[in-house]
PDB file of C-alpha atoms in Angstrom:
ATOM      1  CA  MET K  17      33.339 -73.382  28.831  1.00  0.00           C
ATOM      2  CA  VAL K  18      32.344 -70.872  31.814  1.00  0.00           C
ATOM      3  CA  PRO K  19      35.363 -68.561  33.004  1.00  0.00           C
ATOM      4  CA  THR K  20      36.378 -68.870  36.675  1.00  0.00           C
ATOM      5  CA  LEU K  21      36.953 -65.441  38.291  1.00  0.00           C
ATOM      6  CA  THR K  22      40.303 -65.381  40.136  1.00  0.00           C
ATOM      7  CA  SER K  23      40.084 -62.650  43.409  1.00  0.00           C
ATOM      8  CA  LYS K  24      42.143 -59.404  43.642  1.00  0.00           C
ATOM      9  CA  ARG K  25      44.949 -61.113  45.942  1.00  0.00           C
ATOM     10  CA  ASP K  26      45.480 -64.172  43.236  1.00  0.00           C
ATOM     11  CA  ALA K  27      45.295 -61.619  40.748  1.00  0.00           C
ATOM     12  CA  ALA K  28      47.703 -59.343  42.121  1.00  0.00           C
ATOM     13  CA  ARG K  29      49.919 -62.306  42.135  1.00  0.00           C
ATOM     14  CA  SER K  30      49.426 -63.100  38.393  1.00  0.00           C
ATOM     15  CA  ASP K  31      49.726 -59.188  37.211  1.00  0.00           C
ATOM     16  CA  ALA K  32      49.260 -56.366  39.389  1.00  0.00           C
ATOM     17  CA  VAL K  33      48.947 -54.031  36.531  1.00  0.00           C
ATOM     18  CA  LEU K  34      46.330 -55.466  34.744  1.00  0.00           C
ATOM     19  CA  LEU K  35      44.358 -55.846  38.157  1.00  0.00           C
ATOM     20  CA  ALA K  36      44.764 -51.985  38.057  1.00  0.00           C
ATOM     21  CA  ALA K  37      43.190 -51.531  34.708  1.00  0.00           C
ATOM     22  CA  VAL K  38      39.049 -51.388  36.360  1.00  0.00           C
ATOM     23  CA  ASP K  39      38.736 -47.495  35.189  1.00  0.00           C
ATOM     24  CA  LEU K  40      40.373 -48.441  31.822  1.00  0.00           C
ATOM     25  CA  ALA K  41      38.648 -51.199  30.846  1.00  0.00           C
ATOM     26  CA  ARG K  42      35.472 -49.317  32.076  1.00  0.00           C
ATOM     27  CA  ALA K  43      36.477 -46.005  30.122  1.00  0.00           C
ATOM     28  CA  ALA K  44      36.619 -48.125  26.670  1.00  0.00           C
ATOM     29  CA  LEU K  45      33.027 -49.950  27.275  1.00  0.00           C
ATOM     30  CA  GLU K  46      30.949 -46.764  28.040  1.00  0.00           C
ATOM     31  CA  GLU K  47      32.269 -45.250  24.580  1.00  0.00           C
ATOM     32  CA  VAL K  48      30.553 -48.228  22.697  1.00  0.00           C
ATOM     33  CA  ALA K  49      28.107 -49.339  24.870  1.00  0.00           C
ATOM     34  CA  GLU K  50      24.598 -48.077  25.110  1.00  0.00           C
ATOM     35  CA  PRO K  51      24.215 -45.569  27.492  1.00  0.00           C
ATOM     36  CA  GLY K  52      23.533 -46.647  30.953  1.00  0.00           C
ATOM     37  CA  THR K  53      24.493 -50.926  29.698  1.00  0.00           C
ATOM     38  CA  VAL K  54      27.568 -51.392  31.898  1.00  0.00           C
ATOM     39  CA  GLY K  55      26.805 -52.259  35.670  1.00  0.00           C
ATOM     40  CA  ALA K  56      29.419 -53.294  38.873  1.00  0.00           C
ATOM     41  CA  HIS K  57      32.618 -55.000  37.791  1.00  0.00           C
ATOM     42  CA  SER K  58      32.421 -58.703  38.609  1.00  0.00           C
ATOM     43  CA  GLY K  59      35.915 -59.679  38.781  1.00  0.00           C
ATOM     44  CA  MET K  60      39.411 -60.818  36.265  1.00  0.00           C
ATOM     45  CA  GLU K  61      40.159 -63.509  34.640  1.00  0.00           C
ATOM     46  CA  MET K  62      43.816 -63.902  33.328  1.00  0.00           C
ATOM     47  CA  LEU K  63      44.264 -65.309  30.037  1.00  0.00           C
ATOM     48  CA  GLY K  64      47.470 -65.953  29.532  1.00  0.00           C
ATOM     49  CA  GLU K  65      51.119 -64.318  30.182  1.00  0.00           C
ATOM     50  CA  ARG K  66      50.188 -60.364  30.524  1.00  0.00           C
ATOM     51  CA  LEU K  67      46.612 -60.567  29.333  1.00  0.00           C
ATOM     52  CA  ALA K  68      43.266 -60.612  31.639  1.00  0.00           C
ATOM     53  CA  MET K  69      39.792 -59.941  31.405  1.00  0.00           C
ATOM     54  CA  HIS K  70      37.937 -58.012  33.087  1.00  0.00           C
ATOM     55  CA  TRP K  71      34.072 -58.438  33.845  1.00  0.00           C
ATOM     56  CA  PHE K  72      30.711 -55.743  34.108  1.00  0.00           C
ATOM     57  CA  GLU K  73      27.590 -56.510  34.421  1.00  0.00           C
ATOM     58  CA  CYS K  74      25.283 -55.844  31.508  1.00  0.00           C
ATOM     59  CA  LEU K  75      22.045 -53.874  32.575  1.00  0.00           C
ATOM     60  CA  SER K  76      20.514 -54.069  29.197  1.00  0.00           C
ATOM     61  CA  PRO K  77      16.578 -55.384  29.449  1.00  0.00           C
ATOM     62  CA  GLY K  78      17.287 -57.412  26.632  1.00  0.00           C
ATOM     63  CA  TYR K  79      20.381 -59.305  27.514  1.00  0.00           C
ATOM     64  CA  HIS K  80      19.100 -60.952  30.939  1.00  0.00           C
ATOM     65  CA  GLY K  81      22.940 -63.183  32.569  1.00  0.00           C
ATOM     66  CA  TRP K  82      25.236 -61.420  29.557  1.00  0.00           C
ATOM     67  CA  ARG K  83      27.943 -59.937  30.481  1.00  0.00           C
ATOM     68  CA  TRP K  84      30.502 -56.605  29.415  1.00  0.00           C
ATOM     69  CA  GLY K  85      34.027 -58.178  29.129  1.00  0.00           C
ATOM     70  CA  VAL K  86      37.420 -56.153  28.421  1.00  0.00           C
ATOM     71  CA  SER K  87      40.398 -57.665  27.714  1.00  0.00           C
ATOM     72  CA  VAL K  88      43.455 -55.467  28.644  1.00  0.00           C
ATOM     73  CA  ALA K  89      47.364 -56.443  28.182  1.00  0.00           C
ATOM     74  CA  ARG K  90      50.609 -55.208  28.744  1.00  0.00           C
ATOM     75  CA  VAL K  91      53.914 -55.474  27.436  1.00  0.00           C
ATOM     76  CA  PRO K  92      57.187 -56.980  29.048  1.00  0.00           C
ATOM     77  CA  ARG K  93      58.025 -54.681  31.748  1.00  0.00           C
ATOM     78  CA  ALA K  94      55.599 -52.524  31.460  1.00  0.00           C
ATOM     79  CA  LYS K  95      53.612 -50.428  33.820  1.00  0.00           C
ATOM     80  CA  VAL K  96      51.234 -49.451  31.978  1.00  0.00           C
ATOM     81  CA  ALA K  97      47.885 -51.710  30.621  1.00  0.00           C
ATOM     82  CA  THR K  98      46.361 -51.549  27.233  1.00  0.00           C
ATOM     83  CA  VAL K  99      42.767 -52.258  25.807  1.00  0.00           C
ATOM     84  CA  CYS K 100      42.687 -55.011  23.082  1.00  0.00           C
ATOM     85  CA  GLU K 101      38.969 -55.682  22.797  1.00  0.00           C
ATOM     86  CA  THR K 102      35.398 -55.282  24.476  1.00  0.00           C
ATOM     87  CA  ASN K 103      32.639 -57.711  24.037  1.00  0.00           C
ATOM     88  CA  LEU K 104      29.091 -58.537  25.209  1.00  0.00           C
ATOM     89  CA  LEU K 105      29.574 -62.474  26.073  1.00  0.00           C
ATOM     90  CA  PRO K 106      26.853 -65.259  27.944  1.00  0.00           C
ATOM     91  CA  GLY K 107      26.787 -66.311  30.865  1.00  0.00           C
ATOM     92  CA  PRO K 108      25.821 -68.928  32.622  1.00  0.00           C
ATOM     93  CA  GLU K 109      22.105 -67.736  33.101  1.00  0.00           C
ATOM     94  CA  ALA K 110      21.983 -65.731  29.945  1.00  0.00           C
ATOM     95  CA  VAL K 111      18.646 -66.054  27.810  1.00  0.00           C
ATOM     96  CA  LEU K 112      19.929 -67.375  24.158  1.00  0.00           C
ATOM     97  CA  ALA K 113      18.825 -67.420  20.450  1.00  0.00           C
ATOM     98  CA  PRO K 114      17.581 -70.629  18.964  1.00  0.00           C
ATOM     99  CA  GLN K 115      20.386 -72.712  17.300  1.00  0.00           C
ATOM    100  CA  TRP K 116      20.400 -70.788  13.427  1.00  0.00           C
ATOM    101  CA  LEU K 117      19.431 -73.350  10.825  1.00  0.00           C
ATOM    102  CA  PRO K 118      19.910 -72.799   7.399  1.00  0.00           C
ATOM    103  CA  TYR K 119      16.648 -72.036   5.556  1.00  0.00           C
ATOM    104  CA  ALA K 120      16.797 -75.099   3.948  1.00  0.00           C
ATOM    105  CA  ASP K 121      16.731 -77.311   6.758  1.00  0.00           C
ATOM    106  CA  ARG K 122      13.750 -74.830   8.658  1.00  0.00           C
ATOM    107  CA  LEU K 123      10.723 -76.489   7.642  1.00  0.00           C
ATOM    108  CA  ALA K 124      10.002 -79.913   9.420  1.00  0.00           C
ATOM    109  CA  PRO K 125       8.004 -82.290   8.359  1.00  0.00           C
ATOM    110  CA  GLY K 126       4.001 -81.482   8.717  1.00  0.00           C
ATOM    111  CA  ASP K 127       5.150 -77.622   7.766  1.00  0.00           C
ATOM    112  CA  LEU K 128       4.200 -78.138   4.187  1.00  0.00           C
ATOM    113  CA  GLY K 129       1.201 -76.044   3.625  1.00  0.00           C
ATOM    114  CA  PRO K 130      -1.130 -74.925   0.651  1.00  0.00           C
ATOM    115  CA  GLY K 131       0.762 -73.438  -2.038  1.00  0.00           C
ATOM    116  CA  ASP K 132       4.472 -73.945  -0.327  1.00  0.00           C
ATOM    117  CA  VAL K 133       7.350 -75.514  -2.976  1.00  0.00           C
ATOM    118  CA  LEU K 134       9.952 -77.433  -0.884  1.00  0.00           C
ATOM    119  CA  PRO K 135      13.971 -77.235  -3.298  1.00  0.00           C
ATOM    120  CA  ARG K 136      14.869 -79.896  -4.934  1.00  0.00           C
ATOM    121  CA  ARG K 137      17.306 -81.618  -3.298  1.00  0.00           C
ATOM    122  CA  GLN K 138      19.571 -83.458  -6.009  1.00  0.00           C
ATOM    123  CA  ASP K 139      21.677 -85.465  -3.491  1.00  0.00           C
ATOM    124  CA  ASP K 140      19.066 -86.993  -1.408  1.00  0.00           C
ATOM    125  CA  PRO K 141      19.808 -89.830   0.510  1.00  0.00           C
ATOM    126  CA  ASN K 142      16.112 -91.445   0.290  1.00  0.00           C
ATOM    127  CA  LEU K 143      16.137 -91.457  -3.524  1.00  0.00           C
ATOM    128  CA  GLU K 144      17.782 -93.218  -6.398  1.00  0.00           C
ATOM    129  CA  ALA K 145      18.205 -92.990 -10.027  1.00  0.00           C
ATOM    130  CA  GLY K 146      14.754 -94.570 -11.587  1.00  0.00           C
ATOM    131  CA  PHE K 147      14.599 -96.695 -14.398  1.00  0.00           C
ATOM    132  CA  GLU K 148      16.312 -96.643 -17.333  1.00  0.00           C
ATOM    133  CA  ALA K 149      14.924 -97.746 -20.926  1.00  0.00           C
ATOM    134  CA  THR K 150      17.022-100.388 -22.319  1.00  0.00           C
ATOM    135  CA  GLY K 151      15.482-100.338 -25.657  1.00  0.00           C
ATOM    136  CA  ASP K 152      13.604-103.198 -25.855  1.00  0.00           C
ATOM    137  CA  GLU K 153      10.163-102.661 -26.061  1.00  0.00           C
ATOM    138  CA  ASP K 154       9.199-105.334 -24.380  1.00  0.00           C
ATOM    139  CA  VAL K 155      10.941-104.949 -20.887  1.00  0.00           C
ATOM    140  CA  ASP K 156      10.255-100.706 -21.228  1.00  0.00           C
ATOM    141  CA  GLN K 157       7.082-101.705 -21.082  1.00  0.00           C
ATOM    142  CA  LEU K 158       7.146-104.326 -18.101  1.00  0.00           C
ATOM    143  CA  ALA K 159       9.232-101.432 -16.057  1.00  0.00           C
ATOM    144  CA  ILE K 160       7.187 -98.726 -16.686  1.00  0.00           C
ATOM    145  CA  VAL K 161       3.198 -99.693 -16.929  1.00  0.00           C
ATOM    146  CA  GLU K 162       3.667-103.385 -14.617  1.00  0.00           C
ATOM    147  CA  LEU K 163       5.947-101.615 -12.272  1.00  0.00           C
ATOM    148  CA  GLY K 164       4.514 -97.963 -11.827  1.00  0.00           C
ATOM    149  CA  LEU K 165       8.536 -97.638 -12.638  1.00  0.00           C
ATOM    150  CA  GLY K 166       9.653 -94.638 -15.576  1.00  0.00           C
ATOM    151  CA  ARG K 167      10.513 -92.026 -12.754  1.00  0.00           C
ATOM    152  CA  PRO K 168      13.650 -89.850 -12.576  1.00  0.00           C
ATOM    153  CA  ARG K 169      13.628 -91.244  -9.005  1.00  0.00           C
ATOM    154  CA  VAL K 170      12.783 -93.311  -6.768  1.00  0.00           C
ATOM    155  CA  LEU K 171      13.023 -94.877  -3.376  1.00  0.00           C
ATOM    156  CA  SER K 172      16.254 -95.797  -2.533  1.00  0.00           C
ATOM    157  CA  PRO K 173      16.624 -98.566  -0.064  1.00  0.00           C
ATOM    158  CA  GLU K 174      17.715 -95.989   2.573  1.00  0.00           C
ATOM    159  CA  GLY K 175      14.587 -94.101   1.884  1.00  0.00           C
ATOM    160  CA  ARG K 176      12.291 -96.786   2.467  1.00  0.00           C
ATOM    161  CA  ASP K 177      13.772 -98.397   5.738  1.00  0.00           C
ATOM    162  CA  ALA K 178      13.585 -94.202   7.735  1.00  0.00           C
ATOM    163  CA  ALA K 179       9.709 -94.490   5.983  1.00  0.00           C
ATOM    164  CA  ALA K 180       8.608 -97.758   7.364  1.00  0.00           C
ATOM    165  CA  THR K 181      10.370 -97.358  11.095  1.00  0.00           C
ATOM    166  CA  ARG K 182       8.717 -93.836  11.202  1.00  0.00           C
ATOM    167  CA  TRP K 183       5.400 -95.690  10.188  1.00  0.00           C
ATOM    168  CA  TYR K 184       6.079 -98.288  12.690  1.00  0.00           C
ATOM    169  CA  ASP K 185       6.765 -96.488  15.602  1.00  0.00           C
ATOM    170  CA  GLY K 186       4.369 -93.651  15.301  1.00  0.00           C
ATOM    171  CA  GLU K 187       0.932 -93.456  15.463  1.00  0.00           C
ATOM    172  CA  SER K 188       0.425 -96.007  12.596  1.00  0.00           C
ATOM    173  CA  GLY K 189       2.249 -99.068  14.337  1.00  0.00           C
ATOM    174  CA  PRO K 190       0.987-101.106  17.061  1.00  0.00           C
ATOM    175  CA  LYS K 191       2.856 -99.001  19.847  1.00  0.00           C
ATOM    176  CA  ALA K 192      -0.265 -96.536  19.214  1.00  0.00           C
ATOM    177  CA  GLU K 193      -2.799 -96.313  21.857  1.00  0.00           C
ATOM    178  CA  ILE K 194      -5.515 -97.075  19.784  1.00  0.00           C
ATOM    179  CA  ALA K 195      -3.707-100.029  18.713  1.00  0.00           C
ATOM    180  CA  LEU K 196      -3.070-101.318  22.296  1.00  0.00           C
ATOM    181  CA  LYS K 197      -6.676-100.917  22.645  1.00  0.00           C
ATOM    182  CA  ALA K 198      -7.784-102.901  19.990  1.00  0.00           C
ATOM    183  CA  THR K 199      -9.002-106.290  20.311  1.00  0.00           C
ATOM    184  CA  ALA K 200      -8.044-107.270  16.333  1.00  0.00           C
ATOM    185  CA  ARG K 201      -5.316-106.354  14.319  1.00  0.00           C
ATOM    186  CA  CYS K 202      -6.260-104.594  10.722  1.00  0.00           C
ATOM    187  CA  SER K 203      -4.727-107.883   9.304  1.00  0.00           C
ATOM    188  CA  THR K 204      -7.607-109.698   9.506  1.00  0.00           C
ATOM    189  CA  CYS K 205      -9.657-106.508   8.878  1.00  0.00           C
ATOM    190  CA  GLY K 206     -11.908-106.671   5.123  1.00  0.00           C
ATOM    191  CA  TYR K 207     -11.360-103.077   5.294  1.00  0.00           C
ATOM    192  CA  PHE K 208      -6.899-103.609   5.367  1.00  0.00           C
ATOM    193  CA  VAL K 209      -5.737-102.368   1.725  1.00  0.00           C
ATOM    194  CA  PRO K 210      -2.295-104.298   1.285  1.00  0.00           C
ATOM    195  CA  MET K 211       0.252-102.388  -0.249  1.00  0.00           C
ATOM    196  CA  ALA K 212       2.923-103.414  -3.311  1.00  0.00           C
ATOM    197  CA  GLY K 213       6.352-103.722  -3.473  1.00  0.00           C
ATOM    198  CA  ALA K 214       8.737-104.424  -0.874  1.00  0.00           C
ATOM    199  CA  LEU K 215       6.551-103.155   1.740  1.00  0.00           C
ATOM    200  CA  ARG K 216       3.664-105.032   1.457  1.00  0.00           C
ATOM    201  CA  ALA K 217       4.943-107.647   4.598  1.00  0.00           C
ATOM    202  CA  VAL K 218       4.625-104.918   6.599  1.00  0.00           C
ATOM    203  CA  PHE K 219       1.653-102.577   6.131  1.00  0.00           C
ATOM    204  CA  GLY K 220      -1.577-101.164   4.035  1.00  0.00           C
ATOM    205  CA  VAL K 221      -3.757 -98.806   3.744  1.00  0.00           C
ATOM    206  CA  CYS K 222      -7.189 -98.607   5.881  1.00  0.00           C
ATOM    207  CA  ALA K 223      -9.741 -98.723   3.758  1.00  0.00           C
ATOM    208  CA  ASN K 224     -12.568 -97.396   6.601  1.00  0.00           C
ATOM    209  CA  GLU K 225     -14.347 -94.289   6.969  1.00  0.00           C
ATOM    210  CA  TRP K 226     -15.387 -95.266  10.727  1.00  0.00           C
ATOM    211  CA  SER K 227     -11.879 -95.898  11.432  1.00  0.00           C
ATOM    212  CA  PRO K 228      -9.083 -93.139  12.597  1.00  0.00           C
ATOM    213  CA  SER K 229      -7.068 -93.893  10.234  1.00  0.00           C
ATOM    214  CA  ASP K 230      -8.907 -93.741   7.404  1.00  0.00           C
ATOM    215  CA  GLY K 231      -7.397 -93.389   4.400  1.00  0.00           C
ATOM    216  CA  ARG K 232      -3.294 -93.936   6.184  1.00  0.00           C
ATOM    217  CA  VAL K 233      -0.583 -96.354   5.851  1.00  0.00           C
ATOM    218  CA  VAL K 234      -1.477 -98.967   8.564  1.00  0.00           C
ATOM    219  CA  SER K 235       0.970-101.659   9.681  1.00  0.00           C
ATOM    220  CA  LEU K 236      -0.381-105.219   9.734  1.00  0.00           C
ATOM    221  CA  ASP K 237      -0.602-105.045  13.771  1.00  0.00           C
ATOM    222  CA  HIS K 238      -2.134-102.145  13.978  1.00  0.00           C
ATOM    223  CA  GLY K 239      -5.765-102.088  14.852  1.00  0.00           C
ATOM    224  CA  CYS K 240      -8.639-100.219  16.262  1.00  0.00           C
ATOM    225  CA  GLY K 241     -12.319-100.485  17.467  1.00  0.00           C
ATOM    226  CA  ALA K 242     -13.900 -99.922  14.035  1.00  0.00           C
ATOM    227  CA  HIS K 243     -12.586-103.443  13.042  1.00  0.00           C
ATOM    228  CA  SER K 244     -14.907-105.455   9.997  1.00  0.00           C
ATOM    229  CA  GLU K 245     -14.706-108.603  12.133  1.00  0.00           C
ATOM    230  CA  THR K 246     -14.985-107.582  15.735  1.00  0.00           C
ATOM    231  CA  ASP K 247     -19.062-107.323  17.477  1.00  0.00           C
ATOM    232  CA  ILE K 248     -20.195-106.090  21.018  1.00  0.00           C
ATOM    233  CA  GLU K 249     -23.364-107.352  22.643  1.00  0.00           C
ATOM    234  CA  GLN K 250     -26.502-105.580  22.221  1.00  0.00           C
ATOM    235  CA  PRO K 251     -29.166-105.820  24.419  1.00  0.00           C
ATOM    236  CA  GLU K 252     -32.302-105.264  23.675  1.00  0.00           C
ATOM    237  CA  PRO K 253     -34.171-102.071  24.824  1.00  0.00           C
ATOM    238  CA  THR K 254     -36.587-102.911  27.759  1.00  0.00           C
ATOM    239  CA  PRO K 255     -39.607-100.611  28.544  1.00  0.00           C
ATOM    240  CA  ILE K 256     -39.382 -99.220  32.101  1.00  0.00           C
ATOM    241  CA  GLY K 257     -43.041 -99.722  33.630  1.00  0.00           C
ATOM    242  CA  GLU K 258     -46.340 -99.077  31.476  1.00  0.00           C
ATOM    243  CA  PRO K 259     -46.322 -96.262  29.318  1.00  0.00           C
ATOM    244  CA  ILE K 260     -48.427 -93.380  31.348  1.00  0.00           C
ATOM    245  CA  VAL K 261     -51.327 -91.464  29.263  1.00  0.00           C
ATOM    246  CA  ASP K 262     -52.040 -88.003  29.985  1.00  0.00           C
ATOM    247  CA  GLU K 263     -55.504 -87.702  29.662  1.00  0.00           C
ATOM    248  CA  LEU K 264     -55.889 -84.062  30.974  1.00  0.00           C
ATOM    249  CA  ALA K 265     -53.784 -82.147  28.351  1.00  0.00           C
ATOM    250  CA  VAL K 266     -56.164 -80.408  25.867  1.00  0.00           C
ATOM    251  CA  ASP K 267     -54.931 -79.919  22.408  1.00  0.00           C
ATOM    252  CA  VAL K 268     -56.375 -76.753  20.690  1.00  0.00           C
ATOM    253  CA  GLU K 269     -56.815 -76.367  17.014  1.00  0.00           C
ATOM    254  CA  GLN K 270     -58.506 -73.801  15.172  1.00  0.00           C
ATOM    255  CA  VAL K 271     -60.754 -74.921  12.589  1.00  0.00           C
ATOM    256  CA  LEU K 272     -61.377 -72.718   9.569  1.00  0.00           C
ATOM    257  CA  PRO K 273     -64.709 -73.093   7.744  1.00  0.00           C
ATOM    258  CA  ALA K 274     -65.418 -74.621   4.902  1.00  0.00           C
ATOM    259  CA  ASP K 275     -66.208 -71.691   2.757  1.00  0.00           C
ATOM    260  CA  GLU K 276     -64.120 -69.197   3.683  1.00  0.00           C
ATOM    261  CA  ASP K 277     -60.931 -70.755   1.542  1.00  0.00           C
ATOM    262  CA  ALA K 278     -63.668 -70.636  -1.799  1.00  0.00           C
ATOM    263  CA  THR K 279     -63.307 -67.171  -4.001  1.00  0.00           C
ATOM    264  CA  PRO K 280     -66.647 -65.736  -3.531  1.00  0.00           C
ATOM    265  CA  ALA K 281     -68.347 -65.462  -7.257  1.00  0.00           C
ATOM    266  CA  SER K 282     -68.950 -61.276  -6.916  1.00  0.00           C
ATOM    267  CA  ASP K 283     -64.992 -61.127  -5.962  1.00  0.00           C
ATOM    268  CA  SER K 284     -64.386 -62.500  -9.490  1.00  0.00           C
ATOM    269  CA  ALA K 285     -67.473 -60.430 -11.274  1.00  0.00           C
ATOM    270  CA  GLU K 286     -66.057 -56.885  -9.108  1.00  0.00           C
ATOM    271  CA  GLU K 287     -62.417 -57.271 -10.077  1.00  0.00           C
ATOM    272  CA  GLY K 288     -63.653 -57.686 -13.695  1.00  0.00           C
ATOM    273  CA  ALA K 289     -65.367 -54.858 -13.783  1.00  0.00           C
ATOM    274  CA  ASP K 290     -62.135 -52.887 -12.691  1.00  0.00           C
ATOM    275  CA  GLU K 291     -60.686 -54.307 -16.074  1.00  0.00           C
ATOM    276  CA  PRO K 292     -61.256 -51.324 -19.114  1.00  0.00           C
ATOM    277  CA  ALA K 293     -63.540 -52.495 -21.950  1.00  0.00           C
ATOM    278  CA  PRO K 294     -61.651 -53.893 -25.176  1.00  0.00           C
ATOM    279  CA  GLU K 295     -60.888 -50.496 -27.692  1.00  0.00           C
ATOM    280  CA  ALA K 296     -62.741 -51.529 -30.629  1.00  0.00           C
ATOM    281  CA  VAL K 297     -60.875 -50.915 -34.387  1.00  0.00           C
ATOM    282  CA  HIS K 298     -62.246 -49.715 -36.826  1.00  0.00           C
ATOM    283  CA  SER K 299     -61.663 -49.882 -40.905  1.00  0.00           C
ATOM    284  CA  ILE K 300     -62.814 -48.928 -44.108  1.00  0.00           C
ATOM    285  CA  GLU K 301     -63.321 -51.141 -46.240  1.00  0.00           C
ATOM    286  CA  GLY K 302     -64.530 -49.554 -49.678  1.00  0.00           C
ATOM    287  CA  ASP K 303     -68.184 -47.593 -48.324  1.00  0.00           C
ATOM    288  CA  ALA K 304     -69.042 -49.994 -45.200  1.00  0.00           C
ATOM    289  CA  VAL K 305     -67.044 -49.235 -41.805  1.00  0.00           C
ATOM    290  CA  VAL K 306     -65.818 -51.944 -40.442  1.00  0.00           C
ATOM    291  CA  ALA K 307     -65.705 -52.426 -36.478  1.00  0.00           C
ATOM    292  CA  GLN K 308     -63.249 -54.659 -34.696  1.00  0.00           C
ATOM    293  CA  THR K 309     -62.616 -55.407 -31.089  1.00  0.00           C
ATOM    294  CA  GLU K 310     -59.425 -57.174 -30.097  1.00  0.00           C
ATOM    295  CA  ASP K 311     -62.023 -60.002 -28.604  1.00  0.00           C
ATOM    296  CA  GLU K 312     -63.082 -60.780 -31.262  1.00  0.00           C
ATOM    297  CA  GLY K 313     -61.554 -62.024 -34.849  1.00  0.00           C
ATOM    298  CA  GLU K 314     -64.442 -60.949 -37.020  1.00  0.00           C
ATOM    299  CA  GLY K 315     -65.858 -57.436 -37.353  1.00  0.00           C
ATOM    300  CA  THR K 316     -69.466 -56.456 -37.946  1.00  0.00           C
ATOM    301  CA  ARG K 317     -70.250 -54.122 -40.942  1.00  0.00           C
ATOM    302  CA  GLU K 318     -72.055 -51.023 -40.638  1.00  0.00           C
ATOM    303  CA  ARG K 319     -73.010 -49.138 -43.383  1.00  0.00           C
ATOM    304  CA  ASP K 320     -72.493 -45.490 -44.020  1.00  0.00           C
TER     305      ASP K 320
END
């Protein structure tokens, strides 16, 4: 509620003592406000009997549209006003911060990233207690294995209805732009995989890699241009005019001599000449000296 400012004449009839307390209110503000942020006096508002509020402009750059307020009062038959409190309050054109939200409510759908963990909600209305073992092996086996239960909590009817409404009204439902322009529905597509459970009658999963809904939940009356049974006319390509042969273009090719790739025998010989000759190893066997090279398995005997 925006307070209405009274004129000096109306304020004088209301309380002349409080109206005259402008300097008193300014002095009180200058004691608590940042220097140079208290502007001109913008009026006075009667809050009650012998209680009023003096308003001053706020000149702080970070508080556009805000106003300084000083409440003053006087006791009965007193001729002196007294300062009650000082305030910095938003005006009609004030720049305000967003409404504060608890930390648990700050994350919105889609904000969760890799490594983020949501706190567990004990009283989640979208969940309810799951299947509890009865002790009968046959009953428990049926519920856990075939029905996929055995979890501490499962989706409640309220949570199931909320999810179905969100999916059906979103990009996976019949109102999406791509569904409105489609010529066939997902219910007749070969890539449509029906869901299990209560949502089977309305939703399924798209398994077409060419579809923008691949891997997502879609309604039976959703659709896209990648439907397995739709088709378009594919005209045969027709050549334009006769083929043109360019007889003036010349392709230049480099032809190498036939013997250029072969390695001359003289080169091989020269390369072999550069290699050092194998060293001879001498050993003494009795009165004979045996000379053996590294390349020869048997040595030659020489007499002393």
